[in-house]
Amino acid sequence: MPIPGTPQPQHIQLTETYRLRRYDGHYELALPGYQDPAVYENSEGIFDKDKIPDLEYVRRMFTYLDKNGELYFIEALENGGYVPIGDVTVKDENPPLAIWRGEYRGRGLGTLVMGAVMERLRELGYTKIHGSTVYKWNESSLKMHQRLGFRVVRETEREYYLDLEL
């Protein structure tokens, strides 16, 4: 968690049908999502088929994120129960967000989730998000960040780096 001694909520309710659920150690739930080309290309920048995330990759990533922020599963209400459809980490430097299931992309869910990240960071006393990285080919992510007020502060051949005053 970003602030030692600050408890991480079990759930953050976003709407009646979407919520964030505190990561519980079950990183294997994310493997199918991170093996989707839309996810590994847009969130991980991987295009080499030999480097597609495997279970060990996901384990290492989730271990790091859980240690360095508040890691949550993004969940959707389906058939009377919540199911994980993505993940997000609340942290003030490059908070990562991935929606694993294609049917949930392009519906404004990323904006809703990032709004919750921003609100949680404000609650924790942060005043800025810095170093958010968006690959140049991920135009929808760039547009979402800009709609939320993020500004490009630098760029490389492959990436934009964005900051937001909270």
Coordinates of C-alpha atoms in Angstrom, one line a residue:
M1 CA 0.0 0.0 0.0
P2 CA 1.3 3.5 -0.8
I3 CA 1.0 4.8 2.8
P4 CA 2.3 2.5 5.5
G5 CA -0.3 1.9 8.2
T6 CA -3.2 3.1 6.0
P7 CA -5.7 0.3 5.5
Q8 CA -6.7 -0.6 1.9
P9 CA -10.5 -0.9 1.4
Q10 CA -11.8 -4.4 0.6
H11 CA -14.1 -2.9 -2.0
I12 CA -14.5 0.4 -3.8
Q13 CA -18.0 0.5 -5.4
L14 CA -18.0 2.3 -8.7
T15 CA -21.6 1.8 -9.9
E16 CA -24.2 -0.9 -9.2
T17 CA -22.5 -3.2 -11.7
Y18 CA -18.8 -2.3 -11.3
R19 CA -16.5 -2.4 -8.3
L20 CA -12.8 -2.6 -7.3
R21 CA -12.0 -5.6 -5.1
R22 CA -8.7 -5.7 -3.1
Y23 CA -6.2 -8.1 -4.6
D24 CA -6.2 -11.4 -2.7
G25 CA -3.2 -13.1 -4.0
H26 CA -4.9 -14.9 -6.9
Y27 CA -2.8 -13.6 -9.7
E28 CA -3.7 -16.6 -11.8
L29 CA -7.1 -15.0 -12.5
A30 CA -5.3 -12.3 -14.6
L31 CA -3.4 -14.8 -16.9
P32 CA -6.1 -15.1 -19.6
G33 CA -6.4 -11.3 -19.7
Y34 CA -2.6 -10.7 -20.1
Q35 CA -2.5 -13.3 -22.9
D36 CA -5.0 -11.2 -25.0
P37 CA -3.1 -9.3 -27.6
A38 CA -5.0 -6.1 -26.9
V39 CA -3.8 -6.2 -23.3
Y40 CA -0.2 -7.3 -23.8
E41 CA 0.4 -4.9 -26.7
N42 CA -1.4 -1.9 -25.2
S43 CA -0.5 -2.2 -21.5
E44 CA 2.8 -4.1 -21.7
G45 CA 4.2 -3.0 -25.0
I46 CA 4.9 -6.6 -26.1
F47 CA 4.7 -7.5 -29.7
D48 CA 7.0 -10.5 -29.7
K49 CA 4.9 -13.7 -29.6
D50 CA 7.7 -15.4 -27.7
K51 CA 7.4 -12.9 -24.8
I52 CA 3.6 -13.1 -24.3
P53 CA 3.1 -13.0 -20.5
D54 CA 3.0 -16.4 -18.8
L55 CA 1.9 -17.2 -15.2
E56 CA 5.4 -16.3 -13.8
Y57 CA 5.3 -12.9 -15.6
V58 CA 1.9 -12.1 -14.1
R59 CA 2.9 -13.3 -10.6
R60 CA 6.0 -11.0 -10.6
M61 CA 4.0 -8.1 -11.9
F62 CA 1.2 -8.5 -9.3
T63 CA 3.8 -9.0 -6.5
Y64 CA 5.5 -5.7 -7.5
L65 CA 2.2 -3.8 -7.9
D66 CA 0.8 -5.1 -4.6
K67 CA 4.0 -4.1 -2.8
N68 CA 4.1 -0.6 -4.4
G69 CA 0.4 0.4 -4.4
E70 CA -3.1 -0.6 -3.7
L71 CA -3.8 -3.4 -6.2
Y72 CA -7.4 -4.2 -7.1
F73 CA -9.3 -6.4 -9.4
I74 CA -11.8 -4.6 -11.5
E75 CA -15.0 -6.6 -11.2
A76 CA -18.4 -6.6 -13.1
L77 CA -21.6 -8.0 -11.9
E78 CA -22.6 -11.0 -14.1
N79 CA -25.4 -13.5 -13.4
G80 CA -25.8 -12.3 -9.8
G81 CA -22.1 -12.3 -8.8
Y82 CA -19.0 -10.2 -9.4
V83 CA -16.3 -11.5 -11.7
P84 CA -12.8 -10.1 -12.4
I85 CA -12.5 -8.3 -15.7
G86 CA -9.3 -6.3 -15.2
D87 CA -6.9 -4.8 -12.7
V88 CA -5.7 -1.4 -11.5
T89 CA -3.2 -0.2 -9.0
V90 CA -3.7 3.0 -6.9
K91 CA -0.3 4.7 -6.8
D92 CA 0.9 8.2 -7.6
E93 CA 3.5 7.2 -10.2
N94 CA 2.1 5.6 -13.4
P95 CA -1.0 3.9 -12.0
P96 CA -1.6 0.9 -14.3
L97 CA -5.0 -0.1 -15.5
A98 CA -5.9 -3.0 -17.7
I99 CA -9.3 -4.2 -18.8
W100 CA -8.8 -7.9 -19.8
R101 CA -12.1 -8.7 -21.4
G102 CA -12.8 -7.1 -24.8
E103 CA -16.6 -6.7 -24.3
Y104 CA -15.9 -4.2 -21.4
R105 CA -13.5 -2.0 -23.4
G106 CA -14.8 1.2 -25.1
R107 CA -17.6 1.6 -22.6
G108 CA -16.1 4.3 -20.4
L109 CA -15.1 1.8 -17.8
G110 CA -11.4 2.9 -17.9
T111 CA -12.5 6.5 -17.2
L112 CA -14.7 5.4 -14.3
V113 CA -11.8 3.3 -12.8
M114 CA -9.2 6.0 -13.3
G115 CA -11.6 8.5 -11.7
A116 CA -11.7 6.2 -8.6
V117 CA -7.9 6.0 -8.6
M118 CA -7.7 9.8 -8.6
E119 CA -10.3 10.0 -5.8
R120 CA -8.5 7.4 -3.7
L121 CA -5.1 9.2 -4.1
R122 CA -6.8 12.5 -3.0
E123 CA -8.1 10.6 0.1
L124 CA -4.6 9.4 0.8
G125 CA -3.2 13.0 0.6
Y126 CA -1.5 12.9 -2.8
T127 CA -1.6 16.0 -4.9
K128 CA -0.2 14.7 -8.2
I129 CA -0.1 11.7 -10.5
H130 CA 3.2 11.7 -12.4
G131 CA 4.8 9.6 -15.0
S132 CA 1.7 7.9 -16.4
T133 CA 2.9 6.0 -19.4
V134 CA 0.8 5.5 -22.5
Y135 CA 2.1 3.8 -25.6
K136 CA 1.7 6.0 -28.7
W137 CA -0.4 3.3 -30.5
N138 CA -2.9 3.2 -27.6
E139 CA -4.9 6.2 -28.7
S140 CA -8.0 5.3 -26.6
S141 CA -5.9 5.4 -23.4
L142 CA -4.3 8.7 -24.4
K143 CA -7.7 10.2 -25.0
M144 CA -9.1 8.9 -21.7
H145 CA -6.1 10.4 -19.8
Q146 CA -6.5 13.7 -21.6
R147 CA -10.3 13.8 -20.9
L148 CA -9.5 13.4 -17.2
G149 CA -7.1 16.3 -17.3
F150 CA -3.7 14.6 -17.7
R151 CA -1.1 16.6 -19.7
V152 CA 1.7 15.1 -21.8
V153 CA 4.9 16.3 -20.2
R154 CA 7.4 14.4 -22.4
E155 CA 7.5 11.7 -25.0
T156 CA 9.8 9.1 -26.5
E157 CA 9.6 7.3 -29.8
R158 CA 7.1 4.8 -28.3
E159 CA 5.5 6.5 -25.3
Y160 CA 3.8 9.6 -23.9
Y161 CA 4.4 10.5 -20.2
L162 CA 1.6 12.3 -18.6
D163 CA 1.1 14.1 -15.3
L164 CA -2.1 15.3 -13.5
E165 CA -2.5 17.8 -10.6
L166 CA -5.1 16.3 -8.3

